[in-house]
Short mmCIF file of C-alpha atoms in Angstrom, two decimals:
data_model
loop_
_atom_site.label_atom_id
_atom_site.label_comp_id
_atom_site.label_asym_id
_atom_site.label_seq_id
_atom_site.Cartn_x
_atom_site.Cartn_y
_atom_site.Cartn_z
CA MET A 1 29.51 -81.36 87.11
CA ARG A 2 26.06 -82.53 88.17
CA ILE A 3 25.18 -85.79 86.39
CA VAL A 4 21.81 -87.53 86.18
CA ASN A 5 20.25 -90.48 84.46
CA THR A 6 17.06 -90.22 82.45
CA ALA A 7 14.76 -91.26 85.28
CA GLU A 8 16.29 -88.71 87.65
CA MET A 9 15.95 -85.93 85.07
CA ARG A 10 12.28 -86.64 84.53
CA ALA A 11 11.68 -86.82 88.28
CA LEU A 12 13.36 -83.43 88.75
CA GLU A 13 11.18 -81.87 86.07
CA LYS A 14 8.02 -83.34 87.57
CA ALA A 15 8.95 -82.27 91.10
CA TRP A 16 9.66 -78.71 89.93
CA SER A 17 6.37 -78.46 88.06
CA GLU A 18 4.43 -79.65 91.10
CA SER A 19 6.23 -77.51 93.66
CA ALA A 20 6.32 -74.35 91.52
CA GLN A 21 2.80 -74.98 90.22
CA ARG A 22 3.99 -74.14 86.73
CA PRO A 23 3.64 -76.11 83.50
CA LEU A 24 6.61 -77.90 81.96
CA ILE A 25 6.37 -75.68 78.90
CA ASP A 26 7.98 -72.99 81.07
CA LEU A 27 11.05 -75.22 81.33
CA MET A 28 11.02 -75.62 77.55
CA GLU A 29 11.13 -71.85 77.22
CA GLN A 30 14.06 -71.66 79.64
CA ALA A 31 15.87 -74.47 77.82
CA GLY A 32 15.49 -73.02 74.34
CA LYS A 33 16.60 -69.57 75.48
CA ALA A 34 19.60 -71.06 77.29
CA VAL A 35 20.55 -72.93 74.13
CA TRP A 36 20.55 -69.80 71.99
CA ASP A 37 22.34 -67.75 74.68
CA THR A 38 25.09 -70.39 74.76
CA ILE A 39 25.38 -70.44 70.97
CA GLU A 40 25.70 -66.63 70.93
CA LYS A 41 28.36 -66.75 73.64
CA ILE A 42 30.48 -69.42 71.95
CA TYR A 43 30.00 -68.77 68.23
CA ALA A 44 28.85 -65.11 68.14
CA PRO A 45 26.91 -65.54 64.87
CA HIS A 46 26.69 -62.35 62.84
CA THR A 47 23.38 -60.77 61.81
CA GLY A 48 22.02 -62.52 58.76
CA ALA A 49 24.00 -65.71 59.33
CA HIS A 50 22.10 -68.80 58.25
CA TRP A 51 21.43 -71.44 60.90
CA VAL A 52 19.44 -74.61 60.27
CA VAL A 53 17.46 -76.24 63.09
CA PHE A 54 16.46 -79.90 62.69
CA ALA A 55 13.44 -80.42 64.93
CA GLY A 56 11.57 -83.57 65.87
CA SER A 57 8.02 -83.96 67.13
CA GLY A 58 9.02 -84.64 70.74
CA ASN A 59 9.93 -82.14 73.42
CA ASN A 60 13.51 -81.91 72.16
CA GLY A 61 12.03 -80.44 68.99
CA GLY A 62 10.13 -77.95 71.15
CA ASP A 63 13.43 -76.80 72.66
CA GLY A 64 14.65 -76.35 69.09
CA TYR A 65 11.66 -74.20 68.11
CA VAL A 66 12.24 -71.94 71.12
CA ALA A 67 15.93 -71.58 70.25
CA ALA A 68 14.99 -70.82 66.63
CA ARG A 69 12.60 -68.07 67.76
CA TYR A 70 15.29 -66.41 69.87
CA ALA A 71 17.77 -66.72 67.01
CA ALA A 72 15.38 -65.04 64.60
CA THR A 73 14.76 -62.26 67.12
CA ALA A 74 18.52 -61.72 67.21
CA GLY A 75 18.61 -61.16 63.46
CA ILE A 76 19.72 -64.63 62.43
CA TYR A 77 18.28 -66.18 59.28
CA VAL A 78 16.76 -69.44 60.58
CA THR A 79 15.53 -72.42 58.64
CA VAL A 80 13.66 -75.09 60.61
CA ILE A 81 13.40 -78.53 59.06
CA HIS A 82 10.89 -80.68 60.90
CA ILE A 83 11.58 -84.40 60.61
CA GLY A 84 8.68 -86.77 61.15
CA ASP A 85 4.92 -86.62 61.37
CA PRO A 86 3.75 -83.13 62.44
CA GLN A 87 0.52 -84.70 63.72
CA LYS A 88 2.59 -86.44 66.41
CA MET A 89 4.00 -83.27 67.96
CA THR A 90 3.69 -83.13 71.73
CA ALA A 91 1.36 -80.39 72.96
CA ASP A 92 4.23 -78.19 74.20
CA THR A 93 6.21 -78.65 70.99
CA ARG A 94 3.17 -77.71 68.90
CA THR A 95 2.69 -74.57 70.98
CA ASN A 96 6.27 -73.50 70.34
CA TYR A 97 6.02 -74.41 66.66
CA GLU A 98 3.01 -72.08 66.45
CA ARG A 99 4.85 -69.33 68.36
CA PHE A 100 7.78 -69.61 65.95
CA CYS A 101 5.46 -69.40 62.93
CA ALA A 102 3.59 -66.46 64.46
CA ALA A 103 6.91 -64.64 64.76
CA GLY A 104 7.42 -65.05 61.01
CA GLY A 105 9.41 -68.28 61.07
CA GLN A 106 9.24 -70.72 58.19
CA VAL A 107 9.15 -74.51 58.69
CA THR A 108 9.82 -77.18 56.10
CA PHE A 109 8.35 -80.62 56.85
CA ALA A 110 10.51 -83.48 55.64
CA ALA A 111 8.88 -86.80 56.44
CA GLY A 112 10.68 -89.96 55.44
CA GLY A 113 14.12 -88.38 55.34
CA GLN A 114 13.57 -86.45 52.07
CA LEU A 115 15.65 -83.42 53.03
CA PRO A 116 15.73 -80.14 51.18
CA GLU A 117 19.05 -79.03 49.72
CA ILE A 118 21.10 -77.06 52.25
CA SER A 119 23.46 -74.66 50.53
CA GLU A 120 25.10 -71.88 52.52
CA VAL A 121 24.88 -72.57 56.25
CA HIS A 122 26.80 -71.19 59.20
CA GLY A 123 25.54 -73.55 61.89
CA ILE A 124 23.25 -76.52 62.52
CA VAL A 125 21.15 -77.26 65.59
CA ASP A 126 20.18 -80.87 66.32
CA ALA A 127 16.81 -80.92 68.14
CA LEU A 128 15.58 -84.25 66.79
CA ILE A 129 15.53 -86.63 69.76
CA GLY A 130 16.29 -85.98 73.41
CA ILE A 131 16.89 -88.31 76.32
CA GLY A 132 14.22 -90.85 75.46
CA LEU A 133 16.08 -92.85 72.80
CA THR A 134 16.38 -96.54 73.72
CA ALA A 135 15.98 -98.30 70.35
CA PRO A 136 18.03 -98.06 67.15
CA LEU A 137 17.21 -95.11 64.90
CA ARG A 138 14.77 -95.79 62.09
CA SER A 139 15.85 -95.43 58.49
CA HIS A 140 14.62 -91.87 57.91
CA LEU A 141 16.42 -90.68 61.05
CA LEU A 142 19.59 -92.50 60.04
CA GLU A 143 19.40 -90.66 56.71
CA THR A 144 18.90 -87.36 58.52
CA VAL A 145 21.82 -87.96 60.87
CA ALA A 146 24.04 -88.84 57.91
CA ALA A 147 22.91 -85.67 56.09
CA ILE A 148 23.66 -83.48 59.13
CA ASN A 149 27.14 -84.94 59.52
CA ALA A 150 27.88 -84.70 55.80
CA THR A 151 26.64 -81.10 55.56
CA ALA A 152 28.65 -79.99 58.59
CA LYS A 153 31.79 -81.52 57.12
CA LYS A 154 31.20 -80.10 53.65
CA ARG A 155 30.31 -76.60 54.87
CA ASP A 156 32.78 -76.65 57.77
CA CYS A 157 30.14 -75.40 60.18
CA PRO A 158 29.45 -76.23 63.83
CA VAL A 159 26.74 -78.66 64.91
CA VAL A 160 25.03 -77.91 68.23
CA ALA A 161 23.09 -80.75 69.85
CA ILE A 162 20.34 -79.92 72.31
CA ASP A 163 20.52 -82.15 75.42
CA VAL A 164 22.08 -85.17 73.64
CA PRO A 165 23.25 -85.72 70.07
CA THR A 166 20.58 -87.64 68.18
CA GLY A 167 21.49 -91.32 68.18
CA VAL A 168 23.13 -91.33 71.63
CA ASN A 169 21.53 -93.32 74.45
CA ALA A 170 21.49 -90.84 77.33
CA ASP A 171 21.91 -93.55 79.98
CA THR A 172 24.43 -95.95 78.46
CA GLY A 173 26.38 -93.77 76.03
CA ASN A 174 25.77 -96.30 73.26
CA ILE A 175 25.32 -95.25 69.64
CA MET A 176 21.96 -96.44 68.38
CA GLY A 177 22.87 -97.13 64.76
CA ASP A 178 24.52 -93.78 64.08
CA ALA A 179 24.68 -90.41 65.81
CA VAL A 180 25.10 -86.74 65.12
CA LYS A 181 28.73 -85.68 65.56
CA ALA A 182 28.28 -82.50 67.55
CA SER A 183 30.79 -79.71 67.93
CA LEU A 184 28.90 -78.59 71.01
CA THR A 185 26.31 -80.35 73.14
CA ILE A 186 24.19 -78.12 75.38
CA THR A 187 22.67 -80.51 77.87
CA ILE A 188 19.64 -79.23 79.76
CA GLY A 189 19.48 -78.94 83.55
CA ALA A 190 22.27 -81.43 84.26
CA ALA A 191 24.66 -83.61 82.29
CA LYS A 192 23.20 -86.96 81.26
CA GLN A 193 25.38 -89.86 82.37
CA GLY A 194 25.66 -91.39 78.89
CA LEU A 195 27.32 -88.22 77.58
CA CYS A 196 30.26 -88.89 79.90
CA MET A 197 30.86 -92.42 78.61
CA CYS A 198 32.40 -93.92 75.52
CA PRO A 199 31.53 -94.20 72.71
CA ALA A 200 29.23 -91.17 73.17
CA ARG A 201 32.13 -88.97 74.29
CA THR A 202 33.46 -88.95 70.73
CA TYR A 203 30.13 -87.55 69.45
CA VAL A 204 29.43 -84.96 72.15
CA GLY A 205 32.13 -82.39 71.38
CA ASN A 206 32.31 -79.54 73.87
CA LEU A 207 29.83 -80.33 76.67
CA GLN A 208 28.03 -77.39 78.26
CA VAL A 209 25.29 -77.56 80.90
CA ALA A 210 22.40 -75.10 80.64
CA GLY A 211 21.15 -74.63 84.18
CA LEU A 212 17.40 -74.34 84.72
CA ALA A 213 15.23 -73.15 87.58
CA MET A 214 14.30 -76.75 88.33
CA THR A 215 17.88 -77.81 89.07
CA LYS A 216 18.09 -77.78 92.86
CA ALA A 217 21.38 -76.51 94.25
CA ASP A 218 21.54 -79.36 96.77
CA PHE A 219 20.60 -82.11 94.32
CA VAL A 220 23.10 -84.98 94.16
CA GLY A 221 22.59 -87.42 91.31
CA SER A 222 23.43 -91.09 91.40
CA THR A 223 26.35 -90.67 88.95
CA VAL A 224 29.71 -88.98 89.45
CA LEU A 225 32.83 -88.47 87.34
CA ILE A 226 36.16 -89.69 88.67
CA THR A 227 38.57 -86.80 88.19
CA GLU A 228 41.75 -85.51 89.80
CA LYS A 229 39.54 -83.31 91.97
CA ASN A 230 37.64 -86.04 93.82
CA ILE A 231 40.08 -88.90 94.35
CA THR A 232 42.00 -89.73 97.51
CA TRP A 233 45.77 -89.99 97.47
CA PRO A 234 47.96 -91.83 100.00
CA ARG A 235 50.38 -89.45 101.68
CA ARG A 236 53.88 -89.84 103.04
CA THR A 237 55.47 -87.83 105.82
CA PRO A 238 59.15 -87.29 106.68
CA LEU A 239 58.73 -90.11 109.20
CA SER A 240 57.38 -92.65 106.70
CA HIS A 241 59.24 -95.94 106.24
CA LYS A 242 58.49 -99.22 104.51
CA GLY A 243 56.62 -100.49 107.54
CA THR A 244 54.17 -97.59 107.44
CA GLN A 245 53.41 -97.86 103.72
CA GLY A 246 51.68 -101.21 103.80
CA HIS A 247 52.64 -104.78 102.97
CA VAL A 248 50.97 -106.32 99.90
CA ALA A 249 50.75 -110.08 99.37
CA ILE A 250 50.20 -111.14 95.77
CA PHE A 251 48.98 -114.59 94.81
CA ALA A 252 49.60 -114.77 91.09
CA GLY A 253 51.16 -116.65 88.22
CA CYS A 254 51.63 -120.20 87.09
CA VAL A 255 54.09 -121.80 84.68
CA GLY A 256 53.80 -119.86 81.44
CA MET A 257 52.03 -116.89 83.09
CA GLU A 258 54.82 -115.61 85.30
CA GLY A 259 54.71 -112.19 83.64
CA ALA A 260 51.27 -111.40 85.05
CA ALA A 261 52.63 -111.82 88.57
CA LEU A 262 55.64 -109.62 87.87
CA LEU A 263 53.50 -106.86 86.38
CA CYS A 264 51.17 -106.85 89.35
CA ALA A 265 54.09 -106.77 91.80
CA LYS A 266 55.92 -103.98 89.98
CA ALA A 267 52.79 -101.83 89.81
CA ALA A 268 52.19 -102.30 93.55
CA LEU A 269 55.69 -101.02 94.29
CA ARG A 270 55.37 -98.11 91.86
CA ALA A 271 52.06 -97.20 93.52
CA GLY A 272 53.79 -96.81 96.86
CA ALA A 273 53.48 -100.12 98.71
CA GLY A 274 56.19 -100.39 101.37
CA LYS A 275 56.70 -104.12 100.85
CA VAL A 276 55.48 -106.68 98.34
CA THR A 277 55.56 -110.44 98.83
CA LEU A 278 54.80 -112.53 95.78
CA PHE A 279 53.42 -116.04 96.32
CA MET A 280 53.79 -118.28 93.25
CA PRO A 281 53.66 -122.00 92.50
CA LYS A 282 57.15 -123.44 93.03
CA ASN A 283 57.91 -124.25 89.39
CA ALA A 284 56.83 -120.77 88.31
CA ALA A 285 58.63 -118.97 91.14
CA ARG A 286 62.02 -120.42 90.19
CA ASN A 287 61.63 -118.75 86.78
CA ILE A 288 61.29 -115.20 88.10
CA ILE A 289 63.32 -114.93 91.31
CA GLY A 290 65.49 -111.84 90.99
CA HIS A 291 63.59 -110.30 88.10
CA ILE A 292 62.38 -107.54 90.44
CA PRO A 293 64.93 -107.44 93.28
CA GLU A 294 62.62 -105.38 95.50
CA VAL A 295 59.96 -108.13 95.54
CA MET A 296 60.11 -110.96 98.04
CA VAL A 297 59.20 -114.24 96.30
CA LYS A 298 57.76 -117.20 98.21
CA PRO A 299 57.41 -120.50 96.28
CA VAL A 300 54.24 -122.45 97.04
CA GLY A 301 53.73 -126.24 96.76
CA ASN A 302 55.58 -128.46 94.31
CA THR A 303 53.66 -128.02 91.06
CA ASP A 304 53.10 -125.60 88.16
CA PHE A 305 49.92 -124.13 89.65
CA PHE A 306 48.14 -123.42 92.92
CA ALA A 307 46.32 -126.41 94.37
CA LEU A 308 43.63 -126.75 97.02
CA LYS A 309 46.14 -127.76 99.71
CA ASP A 310 47.82 -124.38 99.28
CA THR A 311 45.07 -122.76 101.31
CA GLU A 312 47.25 -123.61 104.31
CA ILE A 313 49.33 -120.53 103.51
CA ASP A 314 49.29 -118.01 106.36
CA VAL A 315 47.69 -114.83 105.01
CA SER A 316 47.69 -112.92 108.29
CA GLY A 317 49.99 -109.96 108.77
CA TYR A 318 49.38 -108.37 105.37
CA ASP A 319 47.67 -105.05 104.82
CA ALA A 320 46.20 -105.97 101.43
CA ILE A 321 46.16 -108.89 99.03
CA ALA A 322 45.89 -109.27 95.26
CA ILE A 323 44.75 -112.60 93.90
CA GLY A 324 44.13 -114.01 90.45
CA CYS A 325 46.58 -112.54 87.92
CA GLY A 326 47.80 -115.37 85.72
CA ILE A 327 46.98 -118.21 88.14
CA GLY A 328 45.47 -120.32 85.36
CA ARG A 329 42.21 -122.22 85.13
CA ALA A 330 42.99 -125.70 86.35
CA LYS A 331 40.16 -127.20 88.41
CA GLU A 332 42.34 -127.39 91.51
CA THR A 333 43.31 -123.76 91.07
CA THR A 334 39.74 -122.51 90.76
CA ASP A 335 38.76 -124.40 93.92
CA TRP A 336 41.83 -122.98 95.70
CA GLY A 337 41.03 -119.43 94.56
CA VAL A 338 37.49 -119.46 95.92
CA ALA A 339 38.63 -121.03 99.21
CA MET A 340 41.28 -118.32 99.59
CA THR A 341 38.70 -115.53 99.27
CA GLU A 342 37.01 -116.97 102.37
CA LYS A 343 40.28 -117.04 104.29
CA ILE A 344 41.49 -113.49 103.59
CA SER A 345 40.61 -111.06 106.39
CA CYS A 346 42.26 -107.90 105.04
CA PRO A 347 41.11 -105.82 102.02
CA PHE A 348 41.87 -107.53 98.71
CA VAL A 349 41.58 -107.30 94.94
CA CYS A 350 40.36 -110.20 92.83
CA ASP A 351 41.06 -110.12 89.09
CA ALA A 352 41.64 -112.19 85.95
CA ASP A 353 41.73 -115.94 86.64
CA GLY A 354 40.53 -115.25 90.17
CA LEU A 355 37.31 -114.02 88.57
CA TYR A 356 37.20 -117.14 86.42
CA ALA A 357 37.34 -119.16 89.64
CA LEU A 358 34.43 -117.20 91.07
CA ALA A 359 32.41 -117.82 87.91
CA GLN A 360 32.81 -121.57 88.43
CA HIS A 361 31.16 -121.22 91.83
CA PRO A 362 27.87 -119.35 91.19
CA GLY A 363 26.42 -117.64 94.22
CA HIS A 364 29.74 -117.26 96.02
CA ARG A 365 29.72 -113.96 97.91
CA LEU A 366 32.67 -111.70 98.55
CA PRO A 367 33.11 -109.29 101.46
CA ALA A 368 32.62 -105.53 101.02
CA ARG A 369 36.36 -105.08 101.57
CA CYS A 370 36.99 -106.79 98.23
CA VAL A 371 37.41 -105.04 94.86
CA ILE A 372 36.78 -106.96 91.63
CA THR A 373 38.09 -105.64 88.31
CA PRO A 374 36.59 -107.60 85.41
CA HIS A 375 36.73 -106.62 81.76
CA LEU A 376 33.69 -107.15 79.57
CA GLY A 377 34.24 -110.87 78.97
CA GLU A 378 34.96 -111.63 82.62
CA ALA A 379 31.86 -109.71 83.68
CA ALA A 380 29.75 -111.66 81.20
CA ARG A 381 31.09 -114.94 82.59
CA LEU A 382 30.39 -113.90 86.18
CA LEU A 383 26.83 -112.85 85.40
CA HIS A 384 26.07 -115.66 82.91
CA VAL A 385 25.15 -113.28 80.10
CA THR A 386 26.72 -112.47 76.74
CA ASN A 387 29.42 -109.91 76.02
CA ARG A 388 26.93 -108.01 73.86
CA GLU A 389 24.46 -107.75 76.74
CA ILE A 390 27.16 -106.26 78.95
CA ALA A 391 28.25 -103.83 76.23
CA ASN A 392 24.67 -102.67 75.65
CA ASP A 393 24.17 -101.65 79.28
CA ARG A 394 27.46 -101.21 81.09
CA PRO A 395 25.97 -99.00 83.85
CA GLY A 396 23.32 -101.60 84.61
CA TYR A 397 25.75 -104.50 84.63
CA VAL A 398 28.39 -102.92 86.83
CA LYS A 399 25.60 -102.55 89.39
CA ALA A 400 24.65 -106.19 88.78
CA LEU A 401 28.25 -107.23 89.46
CA HIS A 402 28.11 -105.55 92.85
CA ALA A 403 24.73 -107.10 93.61
CA ALA A 404 25.87 -110.58 92.58
CA THR A 405 29.20 -110.61 94.44
CA GLY A 406 28.94 -108.07 97.25
CA ALA A 407 32.26 -106.53 96.21
CA VAL A 408 33.15 -103.05 95.02
CA ALA A 409 32.80 -103.56 91.26
CA VAL A 410 35.02 -102.07 88.57
CA LEU A 411 34.00 -102.73 84.96
CA LYS A 412 37.06 -102.06 82.82
CA GLY A 413 37.00 -100.65 79.30
CA ALA A 414 36.64 -97.30 77.58
CA SER A 415 35.15 -95.12 80.34
CA THR A 416 35.80 -97.62 83.13
CA LEU A 417 32.87 -97.74 85.56
CA LEU A 418 32.81 -98.22 89.33
CA PHE A 419 29.91 -99.09 91.58
CA GLU A 420 30.15 -99.56 95.34
CA GLY A 421 26.45 -99.76 96.15
CA THR A 422 25.39 -96.11 96.10
CA ARG A 423 26.72 -94.08 93.19
CA LEU A 424 27.84 -94.96 89.69
CA ALA A 425 31.29 -93.50 89.00
CA VAL A 426 32.67 -92.92 85.50
CA ASN A 427 36.41 -92.65 84.99
CA THR A 428 37.73 -89.79 82.87
CA THR A 429 41.26 -91.01 82.07
CA GLY A 430 42.73 -93.68 79.80
CA ASN A 431 43.05 -94.32 76.09
CA ALA A 432 43.18 -97.12 73.54
CA GLY A 433 46.87 -97.67 74.25
CA LEU A 434 45.74 -99.67 77.28
CA ALA A 435 44.45 -102.32 74.87
CA THR A 436 47.53 -104.45 75.36
CA ALA A 437 48.46 -107.47 77.45
CA GLY A 438 49.20 -106.93 81.11
CA THR A 439 47.59 -103.56 81.75
CA GLY A 440 44.88 -105.22 83.82
CA ASP A 441 47.57 -106.82 85.99
CA THR A 442 49.10 -103.40 86.62
CA LEU A 443 45.72 -102.02 87.68
CA THR A 444 45.33 -104.86 90.16
CA GLY A 445 48.72 -104.05 91.68
CA ILE A 446 47.89 -100.35 91.94
CA ILE A 447 44.60 -100.94 93.75
CA ALA A 448 46.24 -103.46 96.11
CA ALA A 449 48.94 -100.92 96.98
CA LEU A 450 46.35 -98.24 97.70
CA LEU A 451 44.42 -100.64 99.94
CA ALA A 452 47.63 -101.45 101.78
CA GLN A 453 48.25 -97.74 102.36
CA GLY A 454 44.91 -97.42 104.11
CA LEU A 455 42.45 -96.28 101.46
CA ALA A 456 38.92 -97.65 101.73
CA PRO A 457 38.05 -100.16 98.97
CA ALA A 458 35.88 -97.74 96.95
CA ASP A 459 38.47 -94.97 97.26
CA ALA A 460 41.31 -97.32 96.32
CA ALA A 461 39.38 -98.48 93.26
CA ALA A 462 38.53 -94.92 92.14
CA THR A 463 42.04 -93.58 92.65
CA GLY A 464 43.52 -96.71 91.08
CA ILE A 465 41.58 -96.54 87.83
CA TRP A 466 42.13 -92.78 87.49
CA TRP A 467 45.88 -93.10 88.20
CA HIS A 468 46.24 -96.06 85.83
CA GLY A 469 44.47 -94.14 83.05
CA ALA A 470 46.42 -90.95 83.70
CA ALA A 471 49.70 -92.85 83.39
CA ALA A 472 48.52 -94.22 80.04
CA ASP A 473 47.50 -90.73 78.91
CA ARG A 474 50.98 -89.46 79.75
CA LEU A 475 52.56 -92.24 77.68
CA ALA A 476 50.20 -91.69 74.74
CA GLY A 477 51.09 -88.02 74.80
CA GLN A 478 54.78 -88.87 74.66
CA TYR A 479 54.81 -91.30 71.76
CA GLY A 480 51.33 -92.47 70.85
CA TYR A 481 50.17 -96.03 71.25
CA GLY A 482 52.38 -99.10 71.52
CA PHE A 483 53.49 -98.54 75.11
CA LEU A 484 53.76 -101.56 77.42
CA ALA A 485 52.13 -102.48 80.68
CA THR A 486 55.52 -102.22 82.41
CA GLU A 487 55.77 -98.64 81.17
CA VAL A 488 52.35 -97.84 82.64
CA ALA A 489 53.68 -98.96 86.02
CA ASP A 490 56.87 -96.93 85.55
CA ALA A 491 54.85 -93.79 84.74
CA LEU A 492 52.88 -93.90 88.00
CA PRO A 493 55.38 -91.93 90.14
CA TYR A 494 55.37 -89.07 87.63
CA ILE A 495 51.60 -88.73 87.94
CA TYR A 496 51.85 -88.87 91.73
CA LYS A 497 54.48 -86.11 91.69
CA GLU A 498 52.29 -83.89 89.47
CA GLN A 499 49.14 -84.43 91.54
CA VAL A 500 50.46 -84.58 95.09
CA MET A 501 53.97 -83.17 95.37
CA GLU A 502 53.89 -80.13 93.08
#
């Protein structure tokens, strides 16, 4: 699926208009016709069925007027309700409003959210606001959105959104106060990146792309979905042995946080690492030796936590390293963590308390072979902004994480995002069952194992977050939420078998 942000979409439209020497109203005609053609294909409305089109004064409303005209031509009874000031119609929207009226169409103007009573209705089209929404909806639009949702529920009829459901930010996927809950979203030209992200995904319904003449066949947008079709899997051959599958070193845990280290180590083994060595502070290591017999445990120092002198550890000879899970936030530990990132020469993953350590040393740069995996709060701490600021623009801030650290950046959460410097990637797997302690530690172990098996950092991160989410989806399908991070690790081989071996 071709995915664009708002700026790219507008640039494509402008470039087409200039190269084809045709006005943008021609694209509006294409868009509106494509919308009605898609509705006919999916819903096959019978002659005389009543469809209501909610149109705004912007170009999205113009698309709605074109679709309404084609619907009426097909024998559908169409009611258009125009929301907002008709004097503020764009020129192209006004032209298509006039064309609809000239064809015998009737329009009701409902300024201020005073909507006419809608009785029998077989379908609703949302053509209120397109890709330009960046501020919360005003009161009359909130009332209209609520009325659309209530009517669709009461009448049990489909709601078709043109381009984006009203209330959805097309770039961030955020809900701007409230949003139309569409059964079908027909996005114009190319999918808008916000439609592929949460929370918007729960409002989009079935997503269909209406191709237009302006959509170049060779165009590659700056956003991509991470799916089973575009990730890279490590492979084994009949000659594989533990020495060919990579050796992961994990620096994790402190007294009281031993579980984080165990989760990371188990996930690394389940993700195919040939060998895993777990470095832990001495007093923590004695508590877990033997818990996972396959893991080699090496006690470090003589205290409950890593200290600056522990940078003397030899980190050569490993294929990948994971650092940070459960190491704690003692001052000595944060200094040690940052010093270790300068010593590591192989690819590595930095997570959890390792990210806390980085945040205590502003300006510290990481190599491109590093992957960082912060959740919202850790990202906010690294970038010295608030959690709300991160949540309001996750695509922008995952790029900021890469710019600030130099590492491949993964921003965890619903619709986990990845940015490696070129393209924004949106993960398509995972569910709310991952909202439990330790799942971040398992992700760190997975990515470290993939690095150890030779995947490039960006590929390891993409495959890791997809695999992690797919394992959670399998568990949710089995028995709902309430599964554990250890079970996510244990489900990994089943996903690998389905994707690679079958």
